[in-house]
Backbone as XML, in Angstrom:
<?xml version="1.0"?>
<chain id="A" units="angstrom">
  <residue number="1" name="UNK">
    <atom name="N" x="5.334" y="166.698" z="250.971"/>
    <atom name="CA" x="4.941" y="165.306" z="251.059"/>
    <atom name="C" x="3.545" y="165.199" z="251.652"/>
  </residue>
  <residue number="2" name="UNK">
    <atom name="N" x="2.980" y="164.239" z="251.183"/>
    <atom name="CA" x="1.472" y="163.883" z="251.523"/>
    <atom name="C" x="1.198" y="163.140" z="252.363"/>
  </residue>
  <residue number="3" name="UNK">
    <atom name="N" x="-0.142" y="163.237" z="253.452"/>
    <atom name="CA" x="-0.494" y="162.304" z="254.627"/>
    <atom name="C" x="0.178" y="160.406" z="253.885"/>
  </residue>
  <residue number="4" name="UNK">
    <atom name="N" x="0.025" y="160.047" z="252.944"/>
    <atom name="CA" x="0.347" y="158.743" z="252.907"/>
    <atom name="C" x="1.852" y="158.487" z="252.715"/>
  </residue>
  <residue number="5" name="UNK">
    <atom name="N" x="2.259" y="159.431" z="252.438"/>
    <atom name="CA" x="3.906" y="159.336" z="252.055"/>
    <atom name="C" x="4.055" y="158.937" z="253.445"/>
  </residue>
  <residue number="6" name="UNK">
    <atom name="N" x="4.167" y="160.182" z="254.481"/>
    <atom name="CA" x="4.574" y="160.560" z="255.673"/>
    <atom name="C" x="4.246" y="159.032" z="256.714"/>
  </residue>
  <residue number="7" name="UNK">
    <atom name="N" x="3.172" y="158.791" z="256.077"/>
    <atom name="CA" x="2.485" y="157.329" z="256.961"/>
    <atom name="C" x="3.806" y="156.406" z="256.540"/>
  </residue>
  <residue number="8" name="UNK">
    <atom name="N" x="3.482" y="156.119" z="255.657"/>
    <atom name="CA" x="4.401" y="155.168" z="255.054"/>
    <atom name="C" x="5.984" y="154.978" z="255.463"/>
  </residue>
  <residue number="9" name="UNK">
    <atom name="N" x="6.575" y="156.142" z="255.540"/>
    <atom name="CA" x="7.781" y="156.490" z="255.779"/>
    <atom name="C" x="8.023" y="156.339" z="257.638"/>
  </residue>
  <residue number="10" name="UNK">
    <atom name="N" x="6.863" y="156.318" z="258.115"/>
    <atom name="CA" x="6.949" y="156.037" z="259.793"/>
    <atom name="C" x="7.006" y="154.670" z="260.435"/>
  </residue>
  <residue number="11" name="UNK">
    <atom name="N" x="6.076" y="154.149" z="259.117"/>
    <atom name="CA" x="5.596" y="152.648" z="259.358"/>
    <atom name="C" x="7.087" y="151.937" z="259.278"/>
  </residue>
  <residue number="12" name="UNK">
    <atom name="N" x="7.911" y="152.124" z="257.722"/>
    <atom name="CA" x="9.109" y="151.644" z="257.401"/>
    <atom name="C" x="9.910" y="152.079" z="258.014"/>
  </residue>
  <residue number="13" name="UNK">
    <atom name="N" x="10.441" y="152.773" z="258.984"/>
    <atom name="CA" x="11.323" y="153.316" z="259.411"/>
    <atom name="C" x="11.116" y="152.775" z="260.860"/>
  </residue>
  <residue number="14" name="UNK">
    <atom name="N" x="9.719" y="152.775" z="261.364"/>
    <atom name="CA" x="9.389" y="151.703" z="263.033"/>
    <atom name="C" x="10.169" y="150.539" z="262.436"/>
  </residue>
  <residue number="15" name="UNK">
    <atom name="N" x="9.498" y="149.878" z="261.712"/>
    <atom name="CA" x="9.434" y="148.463" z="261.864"/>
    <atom name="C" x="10.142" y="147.472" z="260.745"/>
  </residue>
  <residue number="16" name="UNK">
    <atom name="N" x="10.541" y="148.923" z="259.883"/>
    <atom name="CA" x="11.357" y="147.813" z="258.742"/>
    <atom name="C" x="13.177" y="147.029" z="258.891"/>
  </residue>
  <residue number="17" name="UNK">
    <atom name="N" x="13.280" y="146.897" z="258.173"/>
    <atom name="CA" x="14.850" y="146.267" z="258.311"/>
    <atom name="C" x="15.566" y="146.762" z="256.583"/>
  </residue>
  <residue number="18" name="UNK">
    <atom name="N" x="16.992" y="146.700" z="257.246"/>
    <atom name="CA" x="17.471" y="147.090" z="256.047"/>
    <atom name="C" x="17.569" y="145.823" z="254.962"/>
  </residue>
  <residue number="19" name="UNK">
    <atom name="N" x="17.197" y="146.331" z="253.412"/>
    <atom name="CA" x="17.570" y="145.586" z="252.541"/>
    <atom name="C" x="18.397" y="145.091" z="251.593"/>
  </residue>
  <residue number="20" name="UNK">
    <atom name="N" x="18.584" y="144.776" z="250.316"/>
    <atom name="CA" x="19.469" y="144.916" z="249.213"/>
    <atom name="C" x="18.649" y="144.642" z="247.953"/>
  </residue>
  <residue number="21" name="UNK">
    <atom name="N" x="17.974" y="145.648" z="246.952"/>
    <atom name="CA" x="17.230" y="145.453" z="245.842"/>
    <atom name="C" x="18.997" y="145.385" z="244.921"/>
  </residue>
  <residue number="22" name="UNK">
    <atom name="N" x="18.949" y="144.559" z="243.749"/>
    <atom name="CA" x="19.668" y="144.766" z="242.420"/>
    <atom name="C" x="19.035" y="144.248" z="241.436"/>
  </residue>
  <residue number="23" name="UNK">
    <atom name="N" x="19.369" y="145.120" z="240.165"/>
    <atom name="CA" x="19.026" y="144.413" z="239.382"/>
    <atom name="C" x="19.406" y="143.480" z="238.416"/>
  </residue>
  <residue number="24" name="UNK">
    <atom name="N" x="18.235" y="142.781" z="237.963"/>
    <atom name="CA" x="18.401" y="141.174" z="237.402"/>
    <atom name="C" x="19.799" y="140.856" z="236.500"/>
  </residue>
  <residue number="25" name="UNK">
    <atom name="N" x="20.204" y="142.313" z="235.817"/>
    <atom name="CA" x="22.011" y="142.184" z="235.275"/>
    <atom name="C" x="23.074" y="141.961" z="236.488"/>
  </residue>
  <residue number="26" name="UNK">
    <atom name="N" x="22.251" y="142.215" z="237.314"/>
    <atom name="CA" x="23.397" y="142.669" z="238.679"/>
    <atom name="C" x="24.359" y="144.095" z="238.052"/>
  </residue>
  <residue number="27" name="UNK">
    <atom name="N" x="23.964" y="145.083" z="237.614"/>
    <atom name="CA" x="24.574" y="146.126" z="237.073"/>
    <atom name="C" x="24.188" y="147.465" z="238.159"/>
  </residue>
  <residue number="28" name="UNK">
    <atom name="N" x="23.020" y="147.354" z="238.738"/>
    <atom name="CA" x="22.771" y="148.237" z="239.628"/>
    <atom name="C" x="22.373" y="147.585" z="241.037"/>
  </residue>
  <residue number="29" name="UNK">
    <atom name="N" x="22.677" y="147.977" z="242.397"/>
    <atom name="CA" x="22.505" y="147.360" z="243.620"/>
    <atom name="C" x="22.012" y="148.751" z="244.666"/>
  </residue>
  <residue number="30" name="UNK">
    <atom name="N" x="21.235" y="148.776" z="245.780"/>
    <atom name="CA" x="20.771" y="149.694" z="246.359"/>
    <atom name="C" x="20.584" y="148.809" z="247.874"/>
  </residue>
  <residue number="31" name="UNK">
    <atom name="N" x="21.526" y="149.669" z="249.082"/>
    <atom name="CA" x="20.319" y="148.972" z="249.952"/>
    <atom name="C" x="19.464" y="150.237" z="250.721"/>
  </residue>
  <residue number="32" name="UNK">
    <atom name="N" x="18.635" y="149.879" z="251.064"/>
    <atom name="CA" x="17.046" y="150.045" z="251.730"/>
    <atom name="C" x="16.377" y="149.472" z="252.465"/>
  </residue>
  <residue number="33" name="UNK">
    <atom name="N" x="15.690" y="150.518" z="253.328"/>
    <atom name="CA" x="14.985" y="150.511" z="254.315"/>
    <atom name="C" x="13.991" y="149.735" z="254.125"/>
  </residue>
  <residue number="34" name="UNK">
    <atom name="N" x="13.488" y="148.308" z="254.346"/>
    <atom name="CA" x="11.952" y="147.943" z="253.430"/>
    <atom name="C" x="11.455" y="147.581" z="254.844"/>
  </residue>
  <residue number="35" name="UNK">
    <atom name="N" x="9.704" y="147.256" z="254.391"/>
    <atom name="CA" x="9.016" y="146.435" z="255.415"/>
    <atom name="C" x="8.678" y="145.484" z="254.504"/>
  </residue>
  <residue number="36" name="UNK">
    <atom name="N" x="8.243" y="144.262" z="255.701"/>
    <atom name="CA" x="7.702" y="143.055" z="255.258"/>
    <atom name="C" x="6.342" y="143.026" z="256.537"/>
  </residue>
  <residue number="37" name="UNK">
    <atom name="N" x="5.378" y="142.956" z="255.917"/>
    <atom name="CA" x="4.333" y="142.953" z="256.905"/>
    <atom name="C" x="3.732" y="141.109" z="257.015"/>
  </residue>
  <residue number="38" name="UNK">
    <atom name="N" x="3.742" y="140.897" z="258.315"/>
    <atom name="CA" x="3.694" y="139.784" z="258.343"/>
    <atom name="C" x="2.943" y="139.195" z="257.805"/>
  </residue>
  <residue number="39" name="UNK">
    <atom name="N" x="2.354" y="137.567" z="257.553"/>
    <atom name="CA" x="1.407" y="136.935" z="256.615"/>
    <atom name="C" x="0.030" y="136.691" z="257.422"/>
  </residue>
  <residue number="40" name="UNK">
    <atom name="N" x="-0.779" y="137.017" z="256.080"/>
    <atom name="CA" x="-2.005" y="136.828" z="256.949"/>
    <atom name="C" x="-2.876" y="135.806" z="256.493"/>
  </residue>
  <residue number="41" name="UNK">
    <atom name="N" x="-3.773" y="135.450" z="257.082"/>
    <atom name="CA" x="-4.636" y="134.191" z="256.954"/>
    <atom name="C" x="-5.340" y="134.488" z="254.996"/>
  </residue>
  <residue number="42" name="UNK">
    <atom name="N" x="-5.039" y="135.414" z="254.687"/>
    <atom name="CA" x="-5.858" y="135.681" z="253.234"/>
    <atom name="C" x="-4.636" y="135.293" z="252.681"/>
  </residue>
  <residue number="43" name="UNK">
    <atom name="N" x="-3.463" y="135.875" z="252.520"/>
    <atom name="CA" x="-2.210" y="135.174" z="251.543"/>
    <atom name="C" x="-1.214" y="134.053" z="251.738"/>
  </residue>
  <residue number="44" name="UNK">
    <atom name="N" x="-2.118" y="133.493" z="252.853"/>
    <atom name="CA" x="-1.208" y="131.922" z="253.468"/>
    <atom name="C" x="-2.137" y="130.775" z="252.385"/>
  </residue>
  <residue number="45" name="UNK">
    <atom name="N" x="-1.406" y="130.278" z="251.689"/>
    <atom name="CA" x="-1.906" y="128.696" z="251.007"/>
    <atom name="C" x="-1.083" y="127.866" z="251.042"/>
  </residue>
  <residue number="46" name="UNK">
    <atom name="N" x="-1.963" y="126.932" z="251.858"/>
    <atom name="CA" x="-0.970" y="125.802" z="252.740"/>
    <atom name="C" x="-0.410" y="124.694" z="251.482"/>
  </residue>
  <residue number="47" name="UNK">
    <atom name="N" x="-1.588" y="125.130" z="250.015"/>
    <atom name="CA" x="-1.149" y="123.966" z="248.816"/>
    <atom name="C" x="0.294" y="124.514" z="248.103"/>
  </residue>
  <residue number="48" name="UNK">
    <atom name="N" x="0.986" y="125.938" z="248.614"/>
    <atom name="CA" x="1.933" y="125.583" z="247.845"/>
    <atom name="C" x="2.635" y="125.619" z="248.996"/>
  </residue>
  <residue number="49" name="UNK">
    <atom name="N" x="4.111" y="125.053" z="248.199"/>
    <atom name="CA" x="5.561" y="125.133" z="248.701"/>
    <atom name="C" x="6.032" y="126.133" z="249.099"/>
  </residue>
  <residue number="50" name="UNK">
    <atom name="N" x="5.983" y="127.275" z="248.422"/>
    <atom name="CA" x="6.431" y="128.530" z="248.630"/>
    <atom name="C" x="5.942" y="129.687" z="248.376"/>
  </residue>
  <residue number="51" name="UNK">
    <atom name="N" x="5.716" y="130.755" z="249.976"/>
    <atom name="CA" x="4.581" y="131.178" z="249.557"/>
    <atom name="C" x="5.566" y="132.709" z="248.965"/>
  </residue>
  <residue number="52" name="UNK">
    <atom name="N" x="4.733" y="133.633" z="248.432"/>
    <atom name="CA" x="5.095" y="134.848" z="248.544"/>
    <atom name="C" x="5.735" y="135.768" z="249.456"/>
  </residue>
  <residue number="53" name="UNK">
    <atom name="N" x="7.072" y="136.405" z="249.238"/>
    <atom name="CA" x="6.994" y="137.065" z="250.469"/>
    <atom name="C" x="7.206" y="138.792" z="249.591"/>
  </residue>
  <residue number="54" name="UNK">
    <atom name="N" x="6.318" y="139.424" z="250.084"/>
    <atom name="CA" x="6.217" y="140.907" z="249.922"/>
    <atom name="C" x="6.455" y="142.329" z="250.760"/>
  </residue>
  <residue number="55" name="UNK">
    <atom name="N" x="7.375" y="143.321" z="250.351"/>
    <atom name="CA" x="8.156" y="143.565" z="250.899"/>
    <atom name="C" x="7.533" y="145.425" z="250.976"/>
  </residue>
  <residue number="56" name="UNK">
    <atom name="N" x="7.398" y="146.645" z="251.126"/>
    <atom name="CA" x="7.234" y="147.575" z="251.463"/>
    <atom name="C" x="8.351" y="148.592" z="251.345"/>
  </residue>
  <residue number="57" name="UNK">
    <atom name="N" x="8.729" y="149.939" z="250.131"/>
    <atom name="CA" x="10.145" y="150.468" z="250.363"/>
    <atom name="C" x="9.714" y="151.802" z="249.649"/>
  </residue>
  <residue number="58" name="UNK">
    <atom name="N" x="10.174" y="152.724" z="250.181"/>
    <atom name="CA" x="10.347" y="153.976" z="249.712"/>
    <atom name="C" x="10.510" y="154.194" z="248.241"/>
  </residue>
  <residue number="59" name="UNK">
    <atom name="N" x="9.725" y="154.747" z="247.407"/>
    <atom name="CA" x="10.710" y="155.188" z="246.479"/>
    <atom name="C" x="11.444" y="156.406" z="246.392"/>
  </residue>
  <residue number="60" name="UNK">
    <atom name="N" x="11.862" y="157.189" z="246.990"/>
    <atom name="CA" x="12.965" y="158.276" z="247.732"/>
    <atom name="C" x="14.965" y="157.171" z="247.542"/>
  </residue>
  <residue number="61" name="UNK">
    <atom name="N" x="14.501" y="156.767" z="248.047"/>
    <atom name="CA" x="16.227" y="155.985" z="248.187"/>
    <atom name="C" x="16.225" y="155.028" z="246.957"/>
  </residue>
  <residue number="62" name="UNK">
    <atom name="N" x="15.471" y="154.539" z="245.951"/>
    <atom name="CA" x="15.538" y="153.864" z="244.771"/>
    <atom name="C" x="16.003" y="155.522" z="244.022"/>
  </residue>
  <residue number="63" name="UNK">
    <atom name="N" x="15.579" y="156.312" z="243.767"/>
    <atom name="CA" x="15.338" y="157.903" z="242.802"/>
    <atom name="C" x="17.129" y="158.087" z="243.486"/>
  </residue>
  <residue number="64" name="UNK">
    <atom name="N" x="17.561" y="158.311" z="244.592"/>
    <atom name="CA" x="18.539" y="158.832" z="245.511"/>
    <atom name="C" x="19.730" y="158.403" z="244.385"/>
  </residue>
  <residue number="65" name="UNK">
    <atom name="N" x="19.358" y="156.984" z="244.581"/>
    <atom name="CA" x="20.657" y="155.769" z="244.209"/>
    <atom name="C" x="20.604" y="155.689" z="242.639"/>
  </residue>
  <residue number="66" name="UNK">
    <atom name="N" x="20.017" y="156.142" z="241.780"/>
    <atom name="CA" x="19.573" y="156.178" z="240.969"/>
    <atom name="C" x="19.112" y="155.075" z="239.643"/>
  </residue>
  <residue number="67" name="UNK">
    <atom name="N" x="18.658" y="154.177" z="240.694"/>
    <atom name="CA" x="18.129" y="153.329" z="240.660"/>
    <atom name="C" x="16.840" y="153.624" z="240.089"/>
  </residue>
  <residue number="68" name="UNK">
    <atom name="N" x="16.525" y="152.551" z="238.781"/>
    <atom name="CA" x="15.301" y="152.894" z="237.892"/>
    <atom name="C" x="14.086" y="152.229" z="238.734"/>
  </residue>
  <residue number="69" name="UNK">
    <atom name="N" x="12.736" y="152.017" z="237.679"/>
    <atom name="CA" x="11.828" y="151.116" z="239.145"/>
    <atom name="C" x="11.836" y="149.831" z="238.844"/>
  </residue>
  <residue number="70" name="UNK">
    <atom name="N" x="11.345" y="149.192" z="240.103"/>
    <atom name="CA" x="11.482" y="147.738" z="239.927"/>
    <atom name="C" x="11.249" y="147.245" z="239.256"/>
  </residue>
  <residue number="71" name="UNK">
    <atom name="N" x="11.946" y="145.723" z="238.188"/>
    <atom name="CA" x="11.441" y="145.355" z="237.403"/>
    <atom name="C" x="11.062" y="143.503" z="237.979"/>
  </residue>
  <residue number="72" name="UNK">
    <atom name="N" x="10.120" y="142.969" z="237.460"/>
    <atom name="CA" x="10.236" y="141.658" z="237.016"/>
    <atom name="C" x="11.976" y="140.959" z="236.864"/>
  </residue>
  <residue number="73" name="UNK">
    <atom name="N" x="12.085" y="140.061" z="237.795"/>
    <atom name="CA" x="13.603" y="139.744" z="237.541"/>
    <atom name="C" x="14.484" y="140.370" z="238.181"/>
  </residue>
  <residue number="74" name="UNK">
    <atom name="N" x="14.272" y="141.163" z="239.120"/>
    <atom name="CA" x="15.403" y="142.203" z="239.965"/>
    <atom name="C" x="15.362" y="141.121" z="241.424"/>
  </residue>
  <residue number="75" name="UNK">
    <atom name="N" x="16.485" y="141.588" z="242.255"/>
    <atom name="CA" x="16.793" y="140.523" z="242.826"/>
    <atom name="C" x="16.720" y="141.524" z="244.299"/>
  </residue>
  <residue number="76" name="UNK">
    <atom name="N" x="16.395" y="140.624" z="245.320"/>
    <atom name="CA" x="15.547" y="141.702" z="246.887"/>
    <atom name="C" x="16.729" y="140.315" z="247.917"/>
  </residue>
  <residue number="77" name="UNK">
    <atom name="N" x="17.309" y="140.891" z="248.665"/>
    <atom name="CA" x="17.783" y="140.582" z="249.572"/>
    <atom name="C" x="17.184" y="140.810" z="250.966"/>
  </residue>
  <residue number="78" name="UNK">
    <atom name="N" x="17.336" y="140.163" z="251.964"/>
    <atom name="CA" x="16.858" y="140.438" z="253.438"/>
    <atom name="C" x="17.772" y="139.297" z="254.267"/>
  </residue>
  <residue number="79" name="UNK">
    <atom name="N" x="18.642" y="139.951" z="254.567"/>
    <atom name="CA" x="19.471" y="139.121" z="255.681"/>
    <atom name="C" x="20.267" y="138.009" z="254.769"/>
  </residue>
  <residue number="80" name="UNK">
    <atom name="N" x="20.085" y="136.916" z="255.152"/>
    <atom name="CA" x="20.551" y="135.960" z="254.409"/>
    <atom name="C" x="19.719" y="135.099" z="253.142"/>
  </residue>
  <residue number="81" name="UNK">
    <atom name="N" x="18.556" y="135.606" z="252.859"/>
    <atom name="CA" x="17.164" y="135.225" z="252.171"/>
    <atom name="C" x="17.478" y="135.760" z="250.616"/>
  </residue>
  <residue number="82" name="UNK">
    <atom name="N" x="17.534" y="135.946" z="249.744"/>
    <atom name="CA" x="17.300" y="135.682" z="248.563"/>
    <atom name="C" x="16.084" y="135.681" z="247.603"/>
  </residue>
  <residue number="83" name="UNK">
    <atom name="N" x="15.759" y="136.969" z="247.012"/>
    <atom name="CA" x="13.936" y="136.570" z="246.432"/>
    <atom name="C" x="14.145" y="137.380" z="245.208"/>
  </residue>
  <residue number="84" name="UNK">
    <atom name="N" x="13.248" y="136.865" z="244.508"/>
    <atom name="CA" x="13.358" y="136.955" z="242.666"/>
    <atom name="C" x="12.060" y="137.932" z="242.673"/>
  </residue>
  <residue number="85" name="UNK">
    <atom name="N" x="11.929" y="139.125" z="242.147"/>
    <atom name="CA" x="10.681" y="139.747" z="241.957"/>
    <atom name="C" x="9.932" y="138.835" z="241.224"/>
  </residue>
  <residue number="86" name="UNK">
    <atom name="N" x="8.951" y="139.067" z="241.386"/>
    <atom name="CA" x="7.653" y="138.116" z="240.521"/>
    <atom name="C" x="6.638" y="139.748" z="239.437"/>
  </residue>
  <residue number="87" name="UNK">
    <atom name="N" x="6.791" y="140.949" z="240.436"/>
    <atom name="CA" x="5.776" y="141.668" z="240.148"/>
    <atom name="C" x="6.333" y="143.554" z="240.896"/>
  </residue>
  <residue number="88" name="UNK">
    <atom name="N" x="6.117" y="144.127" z="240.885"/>
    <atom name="CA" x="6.501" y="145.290" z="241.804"/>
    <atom name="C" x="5.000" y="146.595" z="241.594"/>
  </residue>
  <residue number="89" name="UNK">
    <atom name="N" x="4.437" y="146.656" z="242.779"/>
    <atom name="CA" x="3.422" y="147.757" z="242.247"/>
    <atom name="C" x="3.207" y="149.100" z="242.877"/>
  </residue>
  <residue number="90" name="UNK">
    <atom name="N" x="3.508" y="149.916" z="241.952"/>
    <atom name="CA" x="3.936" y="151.669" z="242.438"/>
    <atom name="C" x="2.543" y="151.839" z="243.668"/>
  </residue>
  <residue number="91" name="UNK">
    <atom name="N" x="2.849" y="152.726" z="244.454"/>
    <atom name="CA" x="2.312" y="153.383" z="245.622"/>
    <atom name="C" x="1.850" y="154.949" z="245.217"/>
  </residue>
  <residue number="92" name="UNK">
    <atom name="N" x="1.068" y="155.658" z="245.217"/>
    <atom name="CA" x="1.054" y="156.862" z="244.641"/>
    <atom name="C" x="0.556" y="157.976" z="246.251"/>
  </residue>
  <residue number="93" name="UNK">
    <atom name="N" x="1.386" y="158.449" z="246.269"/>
    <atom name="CA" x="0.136" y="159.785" z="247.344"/>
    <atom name="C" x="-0.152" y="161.009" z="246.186"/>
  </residue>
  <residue number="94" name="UNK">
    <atom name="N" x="-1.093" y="160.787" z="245.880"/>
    <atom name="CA" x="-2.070" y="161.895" z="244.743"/>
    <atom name="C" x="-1.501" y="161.305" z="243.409"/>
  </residue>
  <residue number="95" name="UNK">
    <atom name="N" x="-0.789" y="162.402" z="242.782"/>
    <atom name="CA" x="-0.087" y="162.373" z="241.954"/>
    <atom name="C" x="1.341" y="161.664" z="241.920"/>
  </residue>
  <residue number="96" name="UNK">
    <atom name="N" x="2.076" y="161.841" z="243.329"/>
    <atom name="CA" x="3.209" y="161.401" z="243.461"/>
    <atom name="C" x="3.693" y="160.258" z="243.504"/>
  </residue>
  <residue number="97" name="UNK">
    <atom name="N" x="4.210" y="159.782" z="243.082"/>
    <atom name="CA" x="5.186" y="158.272" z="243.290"/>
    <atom name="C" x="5.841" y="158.095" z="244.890"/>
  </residue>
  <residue number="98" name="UNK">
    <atom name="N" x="5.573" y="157.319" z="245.722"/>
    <atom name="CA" x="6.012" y="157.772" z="246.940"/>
    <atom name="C" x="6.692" y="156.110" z="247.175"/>
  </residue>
  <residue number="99" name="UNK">
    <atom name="N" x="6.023" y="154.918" z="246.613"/>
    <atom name="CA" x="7.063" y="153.657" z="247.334"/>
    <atom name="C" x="6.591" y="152.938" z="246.520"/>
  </residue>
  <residue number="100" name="UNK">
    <atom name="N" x="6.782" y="151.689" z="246.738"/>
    <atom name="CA" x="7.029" y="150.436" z="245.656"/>
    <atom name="C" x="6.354" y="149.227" z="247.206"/>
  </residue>
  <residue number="101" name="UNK">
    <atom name="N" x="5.490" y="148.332" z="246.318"/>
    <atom name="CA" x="5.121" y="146.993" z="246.850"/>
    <atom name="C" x="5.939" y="145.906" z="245.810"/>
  </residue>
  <residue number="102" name="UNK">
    <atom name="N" x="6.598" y="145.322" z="246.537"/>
    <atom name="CA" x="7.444" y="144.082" z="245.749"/>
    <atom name="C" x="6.725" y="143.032" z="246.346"/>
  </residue>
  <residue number="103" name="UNK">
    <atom name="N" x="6.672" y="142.175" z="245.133"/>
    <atom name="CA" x="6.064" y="140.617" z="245.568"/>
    <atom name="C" x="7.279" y="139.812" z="244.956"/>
  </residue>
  <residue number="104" name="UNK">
    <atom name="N" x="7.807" y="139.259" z="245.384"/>
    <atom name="CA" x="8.920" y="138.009" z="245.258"/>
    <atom name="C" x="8.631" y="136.200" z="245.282"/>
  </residue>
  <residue number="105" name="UNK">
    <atom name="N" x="8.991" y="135.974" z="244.943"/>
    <atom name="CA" x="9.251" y="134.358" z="244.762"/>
    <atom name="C" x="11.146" y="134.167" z="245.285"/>
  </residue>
  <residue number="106" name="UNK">
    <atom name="N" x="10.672" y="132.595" z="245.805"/>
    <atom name="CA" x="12.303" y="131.892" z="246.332"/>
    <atom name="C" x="12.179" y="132.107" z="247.342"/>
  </residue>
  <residue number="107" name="UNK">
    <atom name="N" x="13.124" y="132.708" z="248.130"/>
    <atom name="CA" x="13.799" y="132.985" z="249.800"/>
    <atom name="C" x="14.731" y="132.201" z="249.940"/>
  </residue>
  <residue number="108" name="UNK">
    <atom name="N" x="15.921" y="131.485" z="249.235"/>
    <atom name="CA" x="16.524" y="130.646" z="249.542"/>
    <atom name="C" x="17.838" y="131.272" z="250.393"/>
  </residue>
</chain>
């Protein structure tokens, strides 16, 4: 594993919380370790209703569970919150596939 994997995997493991990714059939379900890094003054827009919330996760325990990669339409749990992928974008250390950035819509 590579300096960014290893980063990554310290960061989520301090400070993340456990999750629940499934997907949009509800045919496959996984939970996971994710982060949510808090919001910052660049992705806060006070004109909408609802902002984005984006989430931080290994891809090690998606591969484990055998769970394919995120799609558009897969469904991200956090506690009692509720969020619809909007987008999901691979993480690479070099060559490797090492985690997934999810951007979501909802939270209901």
């Amino acid at each position: 594993m590579g300096q960014i994997t290893e980063s990554r995997r310290r960061q989520i493991q301090r400070k993340g919380r456990i999750m629940r990714l499934m997907t949009g059939d509800k045919s496959k379900s996984v939970s996971l370790m994710g982060y949510a890094p808090p919001p910052t003054v660049a992705t806060i827009d006070a004109t909408l209703p609802v902002q984005a919330f984006i989430a931080q996760i290994l891809n090690d325990e998606l591969s484990a569970a055998g769970y394919g990669p995120p799609l558009k339409g897969d469904r991200l749990f956090d506690g009692v919150r509720d969020y619809t992928l909007t987008d999901a974008s691979p993480v690479y250390d070099g060559a490797d596939l090492c985690g997934w950035t999810l951007i979501t819509a909802g939270g209901t």
